[in-house]
Amino acid sequence: MKYSNRTFDPSQSCRARASAIRVHYKNTYETAMALKGMTLKRATAYLQNVLAHKEIVPFRKYTGGPAHHAQAKNMGTTTGRWPAKSARALLGLIQNVAASASVKSLVADDLVIKHIQVNQAPKTRRRTYRAHGRIGPYMACPCHVELIL
């Protein structure tokens, strides 16, 4: 597999990647940016708190739709959401990279998310039926995610 960032020492770092996962790109991007710089243990706890609505994912780039929530003040912004599907996908990727760390006999508590990247994948097309016999697009916006500890 080809990773965008090759500057990390393979013996001291772990990496994982998921391609064309069926989660919204924008939600996953914002969730990933919230995880950058966290330790592995903190990132796992944070994602579980997002699933339980105890912590929010701040939306800093794609702010056109999310509403204002009081929890977002803790993150230094006003807008945020709790994207459950994106949180589950990234939680699975973090568990995968933690397993890689244990195989390489690295201490999982010391590992920090140094690089996380989310790219858009090709859209999957479906169709929806409109008035007067027309057909409109009904697209999904999947994404690719890569993670290096």
N, CA and C atoms as an extended XYZ file, in Angstrom:
447
Properties=species:S:1:pos:R:3:atomname:S:1:resname:S:1:resid:I:1 pbc="F F F"
N         0.822       -1.177        0.000 N   MET     1
C         0.000        0.000        0.000 CA  MET     1
C         0.866        1.240        0.000 C   MET     1
N         0.388        2.274       -0.641 N   LYS     2
C         1.130        3.516       -0.729 CA  LYS     2
C         0.532        4.536        0.229 C   LYS     2
N         1.352        5.043        1.141 N   TYR     3
C         0.921        6.065        2.089 CA  TYR     3
C         1.435        7.417        1.636 C   TYR     3
N         0.727        8.466        1.977 N   SER     4
C         1.132        9.794        1.536 CA  SER     4
C         2.343       10.304        2.310 C   SER     4
N         2.543        9.839        3.532 N   ASN     5
C         3.622       10.313        4.373 CA  ASN     5
C         4.553        9.146        4.681 C   ASN     5
N         5.807        9.248        4.238 N   ARG     6
C         6.759        8.148        4.444 CA  ARG     6
C         7.927        8.549        5.322 C   ARG     6
N         7.791        9.609        6.104 N   THR     7
C         8.918       10.121        6.873 CA  THR     7
C         9.100        9.427        8.216 C   THR     7
N         8.168        8.585        8.628 N   PHE     8
C         8.248        7.968        9.939 CA  PHE     8
C         9.030        6.661        9.870 C   PHE     8
N         9.760        6.369       10.945 N   ASP     9
C        10.558        5.148       11.046 CA  ASP     9
C         9.618        3.952       11.200 C   ASP     9
N         9.678        2.965       10.295 N   PRO    10
C         8.745        1.825       10.374 CA  PRO    10
C         8.889        0.984       11.634 C   PRO    10
N        10.088        0.963       12.243 N   SER    11
C        10.257        0.152       13.444 CA  SER    11
C         9.676        0.830       14.684 C   SER    11
N         9.506        2.150       14.657 N   GLN    12
C         9.017        2.884       15.807 CA  GLN    12
C         7.598        3.421       15.637 C   GLN    12
N         6.968        3.136       14.496 N   SER    13
C         5.619        3.650       14.256 CA  SER    13
C         4.740        2.551       13.669 C   SER    13
N         3.441        2.767       13.753 N   CYS    14
C         2.460        1.838       13.193 CA  CYS    14
C         1.541        2.626       12.284 C   CYS    14
N         0.986        1.940       11.307 N   ARG    15
C         0.078        2.630       10.402 CA  ARG    15
C        -1.061        1.717        9.990 C   ARG    15
N        -2.163        2.336        9.641 N   ALA    16
C        -3.341        1.603        9.188 CA  ALA    16
C        -4.041        2.460        8.146 C   ALA    16
N        -4.840        1.802        7.326 N   ARG    17
C        -5.476        2.499        6.226 CA  ARG    17
C        -6.803        1.828        5.892 C   ARG    17
N        -7.793        2.616        5.528 N   ALA    18
C        -9.085        2.094        5.081 CA  ALA    18
C        -9.442        2.815        3.788 C   ALA    18
N        -9.901        2.061        2.809 N   SER    19
C       -10.219        2.645        1.510 CA  SER    19
C       -11.708        2.531        1.222 C   SER    19
N       -12.258        3.598        0.698 N   ALA    20
C       -13.644        3.665        0.235 CA  ALA    20
C       -14.638        3.185        1.288 C   ALA    20
N       -14.506        3.688        2.507 N   ILE    21
C       -15.453        3.302        3.545 CA  ILE    21
C       -16.709        4.160        3.405 C   ILE    21
N       -17.870        3.549        3.661 N   ARG    22
C       -19.154        4.213        3.442 CA  ARG    22
C       -19.529        5.089        4.633 C   ARG    22
N       -18.750        6.107        4.855 N   VAL    23
C       -19.071        7.129        5.847 CA  VAL    23
C       -18.924        8.478        5.159 C   VAL    23
N       -19.613        9.481        5.651 N   HIS    24
C       -19.557       10.792        5.026 CA  HIS    24
C       -18.161       11.384        5.155 C   HIS    24
N       -17.666       11.930        4.053 N   TYR    25
C       -16.318       12.497        4.019 CA  TYR    25
C       -16.174       13.654        5.001 C   TYR    25
N       -17.115       14.595        4.984 N   LYS    26
C       -16.968       15.799        5.800 CA  LYS    26
C       -16.990       15.486        7.296 C   LYS    26
N       -17.885       14.604        7.710 N   ASN    27
C       -17.937       14.215        9.123 CA  ASN    27
C       -16.653       13.513        9.545 C   ASN    27
N       -16.151       12.630        8.681 N   THR    28
C       -14.936       11.881        9.003 CA  THR    28
C       -13.732       12.805        9.042 C   THR    28
N       -13.687       13.778        8.147 N   TYR    29
C       -12.584       14.745        8.136 CA  TYR    29
C       -12.535       15.507        9.454 C   TYR    29
N       -13.665       16.019        9.893 N   GLU    30
C       -13.697       16.804       11.128 CA  GLU    30
C       -13.373       15.939       12.352 C   GLU    30
N       -13.842       14.694       12.342 N   THR    31
C       -13.535       13.786       13.451 CA  THR    31
C       -12.047       13.471       13.484 C   THR    31
N       -11.458       13.254       12.321 N   ALA    32
C       -10.030       12.943       12.244 CA  ALA    32
C        -9.179       14.126       12.696 C   ALA    32
N        -9.566       15.332       12.327 N   MET    33
C        -8.794       16.506       12.738 CA  MET    33
C        -8.879       16.719       14.251 C   MET    33
N        -9.982       16.303       14.857 N   ALA    34
C       -10.097       16.391       16.314 CA  ALA    34
C        -9.167       15.385       16.990 C   ALA    34
N        -8.871       14.258       16.323 N   LEU    35
C        -8.027       13.217       16.905 CA  LEU    35
C        -6.534       13.498       16.769 C   LEU    35
N        -6.159       14.353       15.834 N   LYS    36
C        -4.736       14.583       15.558 CA  LYS    36
C        -4.028       15.118       16.799 C   LYS    36
N        -2.919       14.466       17.161 N   GLY    37
C        -2.140       14.865       18.324 CA  GLY    37
C        -2.520       14.170       19.611 C   GLY    37
N        -3.597       13.407       19.617 N   MET    38
C        -4.015       12.689       20.824 CA  MET    38
C        -3.211       11.396       20.969 C   MET    38
N        -3.105       10.932       22.219 N   THR    39
C        -2.526        9.611       22.433 CA  THR    39
C        -3.562        8.558       22.050 C   THR    39
N        -3.112        7.343       21.907 N   LEU    40
C        -4.000        6.258       21.494 CA  LEU    40
C        -5.111        6.028       22.516 C   LEU    40
N        -4.743        6.076       23.782 N   LYS    41
C        -5.726        5.857       24.860 CA  LYS    41
C        -6.758        6.991       24.888 C   LYS    41
N        -6.290        8.221       24.757 N   ARG    42
C        -7.195        9.378       24.780 CA  ARG    42
C        -8.107        9.391       23.560 C   ARG    42
N        -7.570        9.006       22.389 N   ALA    43
C        -8.380        8.982       21.171 CA  ALA    43
C        -9.496        7.949       21.278 C   ALA    43
N        -9.199        6.802       21.848 N   THR    44
C       -10.218        5.769       22.033 CA  THR    44
C       -11.305        6.256       22.996 C   THR    44
N       -10.890        6.863       24.095 N   ALA    45
C       -11.857        7.383       25.070 CA  ALA    45
C       -12.687        8.511       24.459 C   ALA    45
N       -12.051        9.365       23.669 N   TYR    46
C       -12.755       10.478       23.039 CA  TYR    46
C       -13.831        9.975       22.078 C   TYR    46
N       -13.498        8.997       21.248 N   LEU    47
C       -14.475        8.472       20.292 CA  LEU    47
C       -15.629        7.770       21.001 C   LEU    47
N       -15.334        7.075       22.096 N   GLN    48
C       -16.415        6.449       22.856 CA  GLN    48
C       -17.302        7.500       23.526 C   GLN    48
N       -16.702        8.623       23.941 N   ASN    49
C       -17.491        9.720       24.498 CA  ASN    49
C       -18.340       10.399       23.427 C   ASN    49
N       -17.826       10.466       22.202 N   VAL    50
C       -18.610       11.032       21.102 CA  VAL    50
C       -19.830       10.145       20.836 C   VAL    50
N       -19.641        8.833       20.866 N   LEU    51
C       -20.763        7.916       20.655 CA  LEU    51
C       -21.802        8.043       21.771 C   LEU    51
N       -21.344        8.371       22.981 N   ALA    52
C       -22.256        8.527       24.125 CA  ALA    52
C       -22.747        9.971       24.277 C   ALA    52
N       -22.389       10.865       23.358 N   HIS    53
C       -22.774       12.279       23.381 CA  HIS    53
C       -22.227       13.008       24.611 C   HIS    53
N       -21.087       12.556       25.145 N   LYS    54
C       -20.462       13.241       26.274 CA  LYS    54
C       -19.459       14.285       25.807 C   LYS    54
N       -18.867       14.073       24.627 N   GLU    55
C       -17.960       15.048       24.014 CA  GLU    55
C       -18.398       15.253       22.576 C   GLU    55
N       -18.095       16.420       22.052 N   ILE    56
C       -18.551       16.782       20.713 CA  ILE    56
C       -17.357       16.835       19.762 C   ILE    56
N       -17.635       16.640       18.475 N   VAL    57
C       -16.623       16.825       17.434 CA  VAL    57
C       -16.785       18.246       16.910 C   VAL    57
N       -15.764       19.097       17.086 N   PRO    58
C       -15.897       20.467       16.599 CA  PRO    58
C       -15.794       20.513       15.081 C   PRO    58
N       -16.669       21.269       14.452 N   PHE    59
C       -16.622       21.442       13.000 CA  PHE    59
C       -15.988       22.800       12.730 C   PHE    59
N       -14.784       22.783       12.176 N   ARG    60
C       -14.026       24.010       11.940 CA  ARG    60
C       -13.972       24.388       10.464 C   ARG    60
N       -13.945       23.402        9.580 N   LYS    61
C       -13.838       23.682        8.145 CA  LYS    61
C       -15.206       23.667        7.465 C   LYS    61
N       -15.957       22.599        7.687 N   TYR    62
C       -17.272       22.447        7.049 CA  TYR    62
C       -18.357       22.894        8.029 C   TYR    62
N       -18.572       24.202        8.106 N   THR    63
C       -19.472       24.760        9.109 CA  THR    63
C       -20.802       25.208        8.521 C   THR    63
N       -21.117       24.791        7.317 N   GLY    64
C       -22.328       25.254        6.662 CA  GLY    64
C       -23.611       24.670        7.220 C   GLY    64
N       -23.582       23.500        7.836 N   GLY    65
C       -24.805       22.868        8.284 CA  GLY    65
C       -24.924       22.646        9.773 C   GLY    65
N       -23.825       22.310       10.472 N   PRO    66
C       -23.939       21.966       11.887 CA  PRO    66
C       -24.432       23.126       12.738 C   PRO    66
N       -25.216       22.788       13.751 N   ALA    67
C       -25.785       23.788       14.646 CA  ALA    67
C       -24.798       24.145       15.756 C   ALA    67
N       -25.137       25.182       16.510 N   HIS    68
C       -24.329       25.591       17.644 CA  HIS    68
C       -24.715       24.743       18.852 C   HIS    68
N       -23.704       24.275       19.578 N   HIS    69
C       -23.934       23.477       20.777 CA  HIS    69
C       -23.018       23.962       21.885 C   HIS    69
N       -23.485       23.892       23.114 N   ALA    70
C       -22.705       24.374       24.251 CA  ALA    70
C       -21.446       23.539       24.468 C   ALA    70
N       -21.484       22.253       24.138 N   GLN    71
C       -20.298       21.408       24.308 CA  GLN    71
C       -19.142       21.871       23.437 C   GLN    71
N       -19.433       22.546       22.341 N   ALA    72
C       -18.380       22.977       21.423 CA  ALA    72
C       -17.508       24.070       22.031 C   ALA    72
N       -17.998       24.748       23.063 N   LYS    73
C       -17.189       25.783       23.721 CA  LYS    73
C       -15.920       25.194       24.315 C   LYS    73
N       -15.989       23.943       24.771 N   ASN    74
C       -14.806       23.294       25.345 CA  ASN    74
C       -13.716       23.081       24.301 C   ASN    74
N       -14.109       23.033       23.029 N   MET    75
C       -13.149       22.813       21.948 CA  MET    75
C       -12.725       24.120       21.274 C   MET    75
N       -13.233       25.246       21.751 N   GLY    76
C       -12.837       26.529       21.200 CA  GLY    76
C       -13.587       26.940       19.950 C   GLY    76
N       -14.744       26.381       19.720 N   THR    77
C       -15.560       26.744       18.571 CA  THR    77
C       -17.027       26.744       18.984 C   THR    77
N       -17.908       27.040       18.054 N   THR    78
C       -19.327       27.067       18.398 CA  THR    78
C       -20.115       25.943       17.751 C   THR    78
N       -19.656       25.444       16.602 N   THR    79
C       -20.410       24.421       15.882 CA  THR    79
C       -19.811       23.043       16.100 C   THR    79
N       -20.674       22.039       16.106 N   GLY    80
C       -20.198       20.674       16.283 CA  GLY    80
C       -21.316       19.669       16.129 C   GLY    80
N       -20.915       18.428       16.010 N   ARG    81
C       -21.851       17.302       15.895 CA  ARG    81
C       -21.286       16.090       16.617 C   ARG    81
N       -22.087       15.025       16.629 N   TRP    82
C       -21.678       13.730       17.181 CA  TRP    82
C       -21.811       12.687       16.078 C   TRP    82
N       -20.890       12.645       15.107 N   PRO    83
C       -21.029       11.722       13.969 CA  PRO    83
C       -20.716       10.280       14.377 C   PRO    83
N       -21.745        9.504       14.633 N   ALA    84
C       -21.585        8.157       15.182 CA  ALA    84
C       -20.922        7.207       14.192 C   ALA    84
N       -21.337        7.243       12.945 N   LYS    85
C       -20.799        6.293       11.966 CA  LYS    85
C       -19.313        6.565       11.712 C   LYS    85
N       -18.941        7.825       11.625 N   SER    86
C       -17.537        8.190       11.450 CA  SER    86
C       -16.725        7.810       12.677 C   SER    86
N       -17.288        8.016       13.857 N   ALA    87
C       -16.585        7.674       15.094 CA  ALA    87
C       -16.349        6.171       15.177 C   ALA    87
N       -17.359        5.377       14.780 N   ARG    88
C       -17.182        3.913       14.789 CA  ARG    88
C       -16.113        3.477       13.794 C   ARG    88
N       -16.090        4.092       12.622 N   ALA    89
C       -15.098        3.728       11.602 CA  ALA    89
C       -13.682        4.060       12.074 C   ALA    89
N       -13.505        5.238       12.652 N   LEU    90
C       -12.177        5.619       13.138 CA  LEU    90
C       -11.779        4.823       14.373 C   LEU    90
N       -12.741        4.440       15.192 N   LEU    91
C       -12.453        3.598       16.354 CA  LEU    91
C       -11.939        2.230       15.904 C   LEU    91
N       -12.551        1.675       14.856 N   GLY    92
C       -12.061        0.409       14.312 CA  GLY    92
C       -10.661        0.523       13.752 C   GLY    92
N       -10.358        1.645       13.100 N   LEU    93
C        -9.022        1.869       12.551 CA  LEU    93
C        -7.994        2.020       13.671 C   LEU    93
N        -8.381        2.681       14.759 N   ILE    94
C        -7.477        2.841       15.897 CA  ILE    94
C        -7.222        1.499       16.578 C   ILE    94
N        -8.251        0.662       16.676 N   GLN    95
C        -8.050       -0.675       17.255 CA  GLN    95
C        -7.133       -1.509       16.369 C   GLN    95
N        -7.242       -1.342       15.049 N   ASN    96
C        -6.374       -2.046       14.122 CA  ASN    96
C        -4.924       -1.626       14.308 C   ASN    96
N        -4.682       -0.330       14.419 N   VAL    97
C        -3.316        0.151       14.570 CA  VAL    97
C        -2.761       -0.196       15.958 C   VAL    97
N        -3.621       -0.306       16.964 N   ALA    98
C        -3.177       -0.739       18.293 CA  ALA    98
C        -2.732       -2.199       18.263 C   ALA    98
N        -3.434       -3.012       17.488 N   ALA    99
C        -3.013       -4.415       17.330 CA  ALA    99
C        -1.670       -4.496       16.617 C   ALA    99
N        -1.454       -3.625       15.636 N   SER   100
C        -0.154       -3.589       14.955 CA  SER   100
C         0.952       -3.187       15.912 C   SER   100
N         0.646       -2.267       16.822 N   ALA   101
C         1.633       -1.831       17.808 CA  ALA   101
C         2.001       -2.963       18.753 C   ALA   101
N         1.011       -3.768       19.145 N   SER   102
C         1.319       -4.883       20.049 CA  SER   102
C         2.131       -5.957       19.342 C   SER   102
N         1.925       -6.138       18.047 N   VAL   103
C         2.734       -7.095       17.282 CA  VAL   103
C         4.184       -6.615       17.199 C   VAL   103
N         4.367       -5.311       17.040 N   LYS   104
C         5.721       -4.740       16.980 CA  LYS   104
C         6.316       -4.531       18.367 C   LYS   104
N         5.585       -4.918       19.407 N   SER   105
C         5.949       -4.779       20.821 CA  SER   105
C         6.288       -3.329       21.189 C   SER   105
N         5.439       -2.411       20.727 N   LEU   106
C         5.535       -1.013       21.118 CA  LEU   106
C         4.553       -0.758       22.256 C   LEU   106
N         4.858        0.177       23.119 N   VAL   107
C         3.972        0.513       24.233 CA  VAL   107
C         2.836        1.379       23.686 C   VAL   107
N         1.617        0.884       23.765 N   ALA   108
C         0.473        1.551       23.154 CA  ALA   108
C         0.141        2.874       23.836 C   ALA   108
N         0.430        3.009       25.141 N   ASP   109
C         0.096        4.238       25.851 CA  ASP   109
C         0.975        5.410       25.432 C   ASP   109
N         2.168        5.122       24.909 N   ASP   110
C         3.094        6.187       24.514 CA  ASP   110
C         2.861        6.670       23.088 C   ASP   110
N         2.066        5.948       22.319 N   LEU   111
C         1.899        6.294       20.909 CA  LEU   111
C         0.952        7.477       20.738 C   LEU   111
N         1.316        8.372       19.837 N   VAL   112
C         0.546        9.580       19.558 CA  VAL   112
C         0.162        9.565       18.087 C   VAL   112
N        -1.040       10.032       17.775 N   ILE   113
C        -1.483       10.117       16.383 CA  ILE   113
C        -0.754       11.297       15.746 C   ILE   113
N         0.279       10.972       14.955 N   LYS   114
C         1.092       12.012       14.338 CA  LYS   114
C         0.534       12.435       12.993 C   LYS   114
N        -0.044       11.482       12.278 N   HIS   115
C        -0.538       11.776       10.924 CA  HIS   115
C        -1.867       11.064       10.738 C   HIS   115
N        -2.876       11.823       10.376 N   ILE   116
C        -4.162       11.232       10.011 CA  ILE   116
C        -4.684       12.045        8.839 C   ILE   116
N        -5.106       11.341        7.817 N   GLN   117
C        -5.513       12.010        6.582 CA  GLN   117
C        -6.790       11.387        6.066 C   GLN   117
N        -7.701       12.222        5.603 N   VAL   118
C        -8.969       11.766        5.036 CA  VAL   118
C        -9.081       12.346        3.631 C   VAL   118
N        -9.279       11.476        2.651 N   ASN   119
C        -9.451       11.897        1.262 CA  ASN   119
C       -10.800       11.435        0.749 C   ASN   119
N       -11.323       12.147       -0.232 N   GLN   120
C       -12.585       11.737       -0.840 CA  GLN   120
C       -12.358       10.539       -1.743 C   GLN   120
N       -13.271        9.582       -1.686 N   ALA   121
C       -13.264        8.418       -2.575 CA  ALA   121
C       -14.266        8.681       -3.698 C   ALA   121
N       -14.221        7.896       -4.773 N   PRO   122
C       -15.207        8.088       -5.848 CA  PRO   122
C       -16.629        7.907       -5.325 C   PRO   122
N       -17.498        8.777       -5.757 N   LYS   123
C       -18.888        8.724       -5.307 CA  LYS   123
C       -19.590        7.499       -5.881 C   LYS   123
N       -20.450        6.903       -5.074 N   THR   124
C       -21.266        5.793       -5.568 CA  THR   124
C       -22.613        6.350       -5.979 C   THR   124
N       -23.050        5.966       -7.155 N   ARG   125
C       -24.271        6.550       -7.718 CA  ARG   125
C       -25.453        5.620       -7.545 C   ARG   125
N       -26.545        6.209       -7.069 N   ARG   126
C       -27.846        5.548       -7.100 CA  ARG   126
C       -28.820        6.546       -7.691 C   ARG   126
N       -30.082        6.198       -7.767 N   ARG   127
C       -31.027        7.151       -8.326 CA  ARG   127
C       -32.286        7.242       -7.483 C   ARG   127
N       -32.860        8.412       -7.514 N   THR   128
C       -34.104        8.652       -6.819 CA  THR   128
C       -35.129        9.154       -7.833 C   THR   128
N       -36.357        8.796       -7.620 N   TYR   129
C       -37.408        9.110       -8.584 CA  TYR   129
C       -38.096       10.406       -8.196 C   TYR   129
N       -38.200       11.316       -9.158 N   ARG   130
C       -38.729       12.650       -8.927 CA  ARG   130
C       -40.105       12.804       -9.586 C   ARG   130
N       -40.655       13.962       -9.426 N   ALA   131
C       -41.962       14.241      -10.009 CA  ALA   131
C       -41.874       14.311      -11.533 C   ALA   131
N       -42.985       14.074      -12.184 N   HIS   132
C       -43.127       14.172      -13.644 CA  HIS   132
C       -42.216       13.208      -14.393 C   HIS   132
N       -41.926       12.041      -13.794 N   GLY   133
C       -41.182       10.991      -14.483 CA  GLY   133
C       -39.687       11.212      -14.586 C   GLY   133
N       -39.167       12.165      -13.853 N   ARG   134
C       -37.722       12.410      -13.922 CA  ARG   134
C       -36.982       11.549      -12.909 C   ARG   134
N       -35.673       11.428      -13.115 N   ILE   135
C       -34.811       10.682      -12.198 CA  ILE   135
C       -33.685       11.618      -11.774 C   ILE   135
N       -33.408       11.653      -10.476 N   GLY   136
C       -32.345       12.505       -9.961 CA  GLY   136
C       -31.222       11.681       -9.355 C   GLY   136
N       -30.061       12.278       -9.158 N   PRO   137
C       -28.934       11.557       -8.549 CA  PRO   137
C       -29.145       11.359       -7.050 C   PRO   137
N       -28.602       10.284       -6.537 N   TYR   138
C       -28.678        9.944       -5.124 CA  TYR   138
C       -27.325        9.353       -4.783 C   TYR   138
N       -26.371       10.222       -4.430 N   MET   139
C       -24.976        9.821       -4.348 CA  MET   139
C       -24.525        9.655       -2.899 C   MET   139
N       -23.589        8.747       -2.696 N   ALA   140
C       -22.913        8.599       -1.421 CA  ALA   140
C       -21.518        9.199       -1.563 C   ALA   140
N       -20.994        9.765       -0.491 N   CYS   141
C       -19.682       10.427       -0.512 CA  CYS   141
C       -18.713        9.692        0.407 C   CYS   141
N       -18.198        8.526        0.005 N   PRO   142
C       -17.291        7.759        0.853 CA  PRO   142
C       -15.909        8.413        0.943 C   PRO   142
N       -15.033        7.827        1.743 N   CYS   143
C       -13.706        8.427        1.924 CA  CYS   143
C       -12.648        7.367        2.194 C   CYS   143
N       -11.394        7.774        1.984 N   HIS   144
C       -10.221        6.980        2.325 CA  HIS   144
C        -9.613        7.606        3.586 C   HIS   144
N        -9.146        6.769        4.512 N   VAL   145
C        -8.529        7.269        5.737 CA  VAL   145
C        -7.197        6.558        5.942 C   VAL   145
N        -6.159        7.316        6.289 N   GLU   146
C        -4.894        6.706        6.689 CA  GLU   146
C        -4.426        7.322        7.985 C   GLU   146
N        -3.761        6.499        8.786 N   LEU   147
C        -3.417        6.856       10.167 CA  LEU   147
C        -2.031        6.341       10.471 C   LEU   147
N        -1.177        7.193       11.027 N   ILE   148
C         0.168        6.778       11.422 CA  ILE   148
C         0.393        7.215       12.855 C   ILE   148
N         0.830        6.262       13.683 N   LEU   149
C         1.167        6.543       15.094 CA  LEU   149
C         2.671        6.589       15.239 C   LEU   149
